[in-house]
XYZ file of C-alpha atoms in Angstrom:
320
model
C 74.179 88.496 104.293
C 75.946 90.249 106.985
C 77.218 86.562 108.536
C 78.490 85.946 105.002
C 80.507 89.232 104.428
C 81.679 88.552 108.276
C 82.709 84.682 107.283
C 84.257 85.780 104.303
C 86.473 88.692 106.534
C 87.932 86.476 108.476
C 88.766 83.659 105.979
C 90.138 86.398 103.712
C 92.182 87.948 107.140
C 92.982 83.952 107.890
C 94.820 83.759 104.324
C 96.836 86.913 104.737
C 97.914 86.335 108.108
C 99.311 82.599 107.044
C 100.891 84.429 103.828
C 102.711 87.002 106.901
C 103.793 84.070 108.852
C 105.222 82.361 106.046
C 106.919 85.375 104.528
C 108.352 85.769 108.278
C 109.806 82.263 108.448
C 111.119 82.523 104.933
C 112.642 86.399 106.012
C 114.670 84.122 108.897
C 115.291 81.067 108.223
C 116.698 82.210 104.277
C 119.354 84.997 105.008
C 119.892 86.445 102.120
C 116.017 86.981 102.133
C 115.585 89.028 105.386
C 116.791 92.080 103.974
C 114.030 92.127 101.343
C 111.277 90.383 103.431
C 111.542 92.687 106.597
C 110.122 95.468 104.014
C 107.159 92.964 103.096
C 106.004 92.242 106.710
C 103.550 95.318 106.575
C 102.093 94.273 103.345
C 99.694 91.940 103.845
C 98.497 93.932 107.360
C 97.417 96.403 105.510
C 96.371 94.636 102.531
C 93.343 93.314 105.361
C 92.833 96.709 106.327
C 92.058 98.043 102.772
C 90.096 95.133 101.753
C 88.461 94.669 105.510
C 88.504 97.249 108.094
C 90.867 98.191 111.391
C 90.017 94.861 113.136
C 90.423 92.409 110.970
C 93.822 93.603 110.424
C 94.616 94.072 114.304
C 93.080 91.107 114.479
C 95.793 89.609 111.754
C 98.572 91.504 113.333
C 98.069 89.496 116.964
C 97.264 86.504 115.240
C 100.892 86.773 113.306
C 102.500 87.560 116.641
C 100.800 84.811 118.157
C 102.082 82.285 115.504
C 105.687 83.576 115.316
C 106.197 83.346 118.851
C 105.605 79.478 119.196
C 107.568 79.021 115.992
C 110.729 81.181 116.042
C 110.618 83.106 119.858
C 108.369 85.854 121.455
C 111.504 88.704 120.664
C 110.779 88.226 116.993
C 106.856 88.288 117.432
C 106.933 91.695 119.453
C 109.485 92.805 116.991
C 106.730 92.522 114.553
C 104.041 93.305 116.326
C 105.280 96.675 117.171
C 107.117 98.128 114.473
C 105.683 96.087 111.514
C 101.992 95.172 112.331
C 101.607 99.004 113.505
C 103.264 100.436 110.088
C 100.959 97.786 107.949
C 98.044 99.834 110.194
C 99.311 103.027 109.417
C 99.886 101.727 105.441
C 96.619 100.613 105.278
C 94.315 103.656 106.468
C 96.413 106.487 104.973
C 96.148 104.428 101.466
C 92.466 103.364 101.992
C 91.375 107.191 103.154
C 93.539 108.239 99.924
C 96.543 110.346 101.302
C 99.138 112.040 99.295
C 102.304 110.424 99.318
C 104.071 113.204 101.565
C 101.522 112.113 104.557
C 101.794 108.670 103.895
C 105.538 108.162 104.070
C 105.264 110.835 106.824
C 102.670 108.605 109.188
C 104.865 105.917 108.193
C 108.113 107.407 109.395
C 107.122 108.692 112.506
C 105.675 105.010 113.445
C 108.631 103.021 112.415
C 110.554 105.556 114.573
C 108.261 106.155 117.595
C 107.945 101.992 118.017
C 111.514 101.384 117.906
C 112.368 103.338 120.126
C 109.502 101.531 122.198
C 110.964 98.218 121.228
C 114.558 99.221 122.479
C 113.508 100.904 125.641
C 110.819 97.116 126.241
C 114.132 95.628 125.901
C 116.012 97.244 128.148
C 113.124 97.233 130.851
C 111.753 93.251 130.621
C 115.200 91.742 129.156
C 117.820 93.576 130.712
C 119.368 93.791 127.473
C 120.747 97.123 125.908
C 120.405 96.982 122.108
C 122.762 99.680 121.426
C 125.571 98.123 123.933
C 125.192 95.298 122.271
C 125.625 96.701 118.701
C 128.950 98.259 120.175
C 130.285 95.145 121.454
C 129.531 93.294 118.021
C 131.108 96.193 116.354
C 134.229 95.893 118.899
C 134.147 91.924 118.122
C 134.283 92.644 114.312
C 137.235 95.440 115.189
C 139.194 92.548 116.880
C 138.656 89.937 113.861
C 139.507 92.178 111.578
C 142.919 93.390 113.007
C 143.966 89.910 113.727
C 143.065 89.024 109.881
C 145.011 91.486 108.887
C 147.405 91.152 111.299
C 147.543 87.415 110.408
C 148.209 88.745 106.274
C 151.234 91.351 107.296
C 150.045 94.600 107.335
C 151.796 97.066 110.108
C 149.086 97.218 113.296
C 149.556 101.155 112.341
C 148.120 101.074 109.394
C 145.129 98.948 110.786
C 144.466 101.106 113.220
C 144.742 104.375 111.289
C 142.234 102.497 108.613
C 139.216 101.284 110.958
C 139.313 104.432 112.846
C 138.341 106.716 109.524
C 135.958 103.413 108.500
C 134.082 102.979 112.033
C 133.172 105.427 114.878
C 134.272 105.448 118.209
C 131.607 103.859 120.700
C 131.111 107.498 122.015
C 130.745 108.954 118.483
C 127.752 106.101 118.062
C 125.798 106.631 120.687
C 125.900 110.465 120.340
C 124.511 110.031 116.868
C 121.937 107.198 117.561
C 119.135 109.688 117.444
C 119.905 110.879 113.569
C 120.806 107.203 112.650
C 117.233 105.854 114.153
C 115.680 108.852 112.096
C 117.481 107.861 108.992
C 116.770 104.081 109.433
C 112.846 105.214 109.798
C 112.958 107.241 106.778
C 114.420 104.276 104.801
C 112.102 101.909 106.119
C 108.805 103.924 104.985
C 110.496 104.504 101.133
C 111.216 100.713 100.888
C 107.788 99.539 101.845
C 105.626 101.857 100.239
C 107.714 101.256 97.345
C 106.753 97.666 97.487
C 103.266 98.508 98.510
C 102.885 100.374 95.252
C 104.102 97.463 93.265
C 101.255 94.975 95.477
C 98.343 96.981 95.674
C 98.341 98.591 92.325
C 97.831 94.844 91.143
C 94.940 94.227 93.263
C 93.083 97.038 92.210
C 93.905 99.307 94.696
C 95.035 103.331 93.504
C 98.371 104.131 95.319
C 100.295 107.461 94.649
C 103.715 106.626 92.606
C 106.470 108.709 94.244
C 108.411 110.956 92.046
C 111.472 109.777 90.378
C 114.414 110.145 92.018
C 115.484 112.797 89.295
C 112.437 114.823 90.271
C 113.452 115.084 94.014
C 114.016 118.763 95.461
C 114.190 120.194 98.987
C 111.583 122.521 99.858
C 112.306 125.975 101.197
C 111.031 125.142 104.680
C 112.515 122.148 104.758
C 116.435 123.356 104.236
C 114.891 126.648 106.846
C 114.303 123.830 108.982
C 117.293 122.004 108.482
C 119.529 124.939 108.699
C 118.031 126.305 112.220
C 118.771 123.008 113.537
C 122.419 123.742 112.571
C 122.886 127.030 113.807
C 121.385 126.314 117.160
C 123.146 123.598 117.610
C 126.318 125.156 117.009
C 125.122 128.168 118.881
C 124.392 125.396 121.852
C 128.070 123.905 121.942
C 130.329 127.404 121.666
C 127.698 128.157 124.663
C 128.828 124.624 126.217
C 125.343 123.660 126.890
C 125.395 119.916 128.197
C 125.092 117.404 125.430
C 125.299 119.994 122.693
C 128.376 118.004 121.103
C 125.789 115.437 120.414
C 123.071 117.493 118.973
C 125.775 119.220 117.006
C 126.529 115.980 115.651
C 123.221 114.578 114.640
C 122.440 118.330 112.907
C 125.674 117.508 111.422
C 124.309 114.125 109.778
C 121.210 115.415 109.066
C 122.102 118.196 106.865
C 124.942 116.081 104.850
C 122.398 113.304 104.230
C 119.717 115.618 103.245
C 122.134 117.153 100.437
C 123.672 114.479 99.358
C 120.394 112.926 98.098
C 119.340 116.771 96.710
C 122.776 116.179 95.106
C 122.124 112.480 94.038
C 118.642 113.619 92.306
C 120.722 116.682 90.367
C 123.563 114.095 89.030
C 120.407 111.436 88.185
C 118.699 114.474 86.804
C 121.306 115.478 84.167
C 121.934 112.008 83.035
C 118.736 111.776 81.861
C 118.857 114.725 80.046
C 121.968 112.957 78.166
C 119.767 110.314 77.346
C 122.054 107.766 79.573
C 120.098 103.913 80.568
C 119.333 103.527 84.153
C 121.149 100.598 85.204
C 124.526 102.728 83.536
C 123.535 105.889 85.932
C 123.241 103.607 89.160
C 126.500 102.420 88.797
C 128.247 105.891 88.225
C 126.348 107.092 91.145
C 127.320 104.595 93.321
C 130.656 104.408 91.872
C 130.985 108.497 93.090
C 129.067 107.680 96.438
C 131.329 104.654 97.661
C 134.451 106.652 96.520
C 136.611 109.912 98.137
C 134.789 111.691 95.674
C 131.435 111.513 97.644
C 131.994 114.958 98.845
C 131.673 115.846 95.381
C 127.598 114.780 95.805
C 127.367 117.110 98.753
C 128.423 120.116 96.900
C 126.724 119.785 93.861
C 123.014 119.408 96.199
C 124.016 122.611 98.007
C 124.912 124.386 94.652
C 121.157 122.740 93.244
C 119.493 124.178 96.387
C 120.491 127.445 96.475
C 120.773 128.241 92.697
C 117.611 126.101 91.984
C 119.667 124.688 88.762
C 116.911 122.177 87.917
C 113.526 124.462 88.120
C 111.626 121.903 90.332
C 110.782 123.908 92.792
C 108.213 126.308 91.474
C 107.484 128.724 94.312
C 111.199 130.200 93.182
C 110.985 130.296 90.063
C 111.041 134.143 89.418
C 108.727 135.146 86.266
């Protein structure tokens, strides 16, 4: 019986793996595809794990790697390997040991973010090759395209100029803030695939925790406390001229608007609702407002919805 159960593990682990390779080639060699399939990598890892155990999916994850590296190149392989095949791992045991949501995406955040920043820091040490110099000079290559298109259509070089530099960053301003964007970009990656992994798993059987409507988002007390020190000793750290402060100043900076502007986002999406408005009709005002100058707007109206607790979500200050 055991040999059986064992058999059946790795045929089962054999399927999900080819299903991961061929969602990887797709991801690549379809473009319009990656952007979608990146977030489905992790799936069928920890798919294994839940219906197997910790090997058979680390046993899927280097079987993946193995694959994708004599079919596309090694740099793609340990790309998945380490940031994908770890945060299927990570998917897989917080769903399968039944963790709220809040640890789940938490785990999941701090993995994406810890094995990037191995991946970039592997790259620099076995290739040589600086992933965030090399974002810059593709950003400087797109700069120089773009002026001479423009260039080419009439416009004064002033104007050019005066336009990219409020649309893109200086190269210093990028790396300073590389920290908070990294963050960011983990946070985004753990929504997206648990979002998906809600959709998958709840089909096979499997009980995983919705997340709360947008509308129903809030920031905790100790989170804004948190948020707010980082601020304020930041700030305190550049009139003090510490080294680097500018660049923790920054990332606080960053931090805090993004947090607010999705508090913000949730209050708008909140009161539509309550008027009864469709979905798809309350995306496109929102992202009307949040591609527009009035974007600030957002900001505000999260700060206002923190600290007057307009929409009564968070209970603890509700006063009776």
């Amino acid at each position: 019986m055991q040999n059986r159960t064992s058999t059946r593990s790795i045929v089962e682990a054999g399927l999900l793996t080819a299903i991961n390779v061929v969602l990887i080639l797709a991801s690549i060699y379809v473009p319009f595809l990656y952007f979608v399939g990146i977030f489905l990598w992790p799936i069928p890892i920890a798919l294994t794990f839940l219906r197997h155990n910790f090997k058979y999916s680390l046993l899927s994850v280097i079987a993946t790697g193995a694959i994708v590296a004599f079919t596309v190149d090694p740099i793609t392989a340990v790309s998945f390997a380490i940031i994908y095949g770890a945060l299927g791992l990570v998917m897989g045991y917080c769903i399968k040991k039944q963790k709220s949501v809040i640890t789940t995406f938490t785990f999941m955040s701090i993995v994406v973010f810890i094995s990037t920043a191995v991946l970039i820091k592997l790259s620099n040490l076995i290739l040589g090759q600086d992933i965030l110099k090399s974002m810059i000079q593709m950003l400087d290559e797109s700069v120089k395209i773009t002026k001479e298109i423009y260039g080419g259509l009439g416009v004064p070089q002033e104007q050019i100029d005066s336009l990219l530099k409020k649309l893109i960053p200086s190269p210093d301003i990028i790396i300073m803030v590389f920290p908070v964007t990294m963050l960011l970009y983990s946070l985004m990656s753990a929504l997206v695939s648990y979002l998906f992994a809600y959709k998958i798993f709840n089909r096979f059987g499997y009980k995983v925790e919705k997340i709360k409507p947008l509308s129903q988002w809030y920031i905790p007390v100790k989170l804004a406390t948190a948020i707010l020190v980082i601020v304020l000793v930041s700030f305190i750290l550049v009139v003090t001229k510490f080294p680097n402060a500018l660049s923790y100043y920054y990332n606080a900076q960053i931090l805090f608007s993004f947090v607010f502007t999705i508090n913000g986002i949730a209050a708008v999406d909140f009161y539509f609702i309550k008027r009864e408005m469709k979905g798809f009709l309350r995306f496109l005002i929102i992202f009307f407002i949040m591609t527009s100058p009035l974007s600030n707007i957002i900001f505000i109206i999260g700060i206002m919805d923190y600290i007057f607790n307009y929409r009564k979500l968070d209970y603890k200050r509700i006063r009776k």
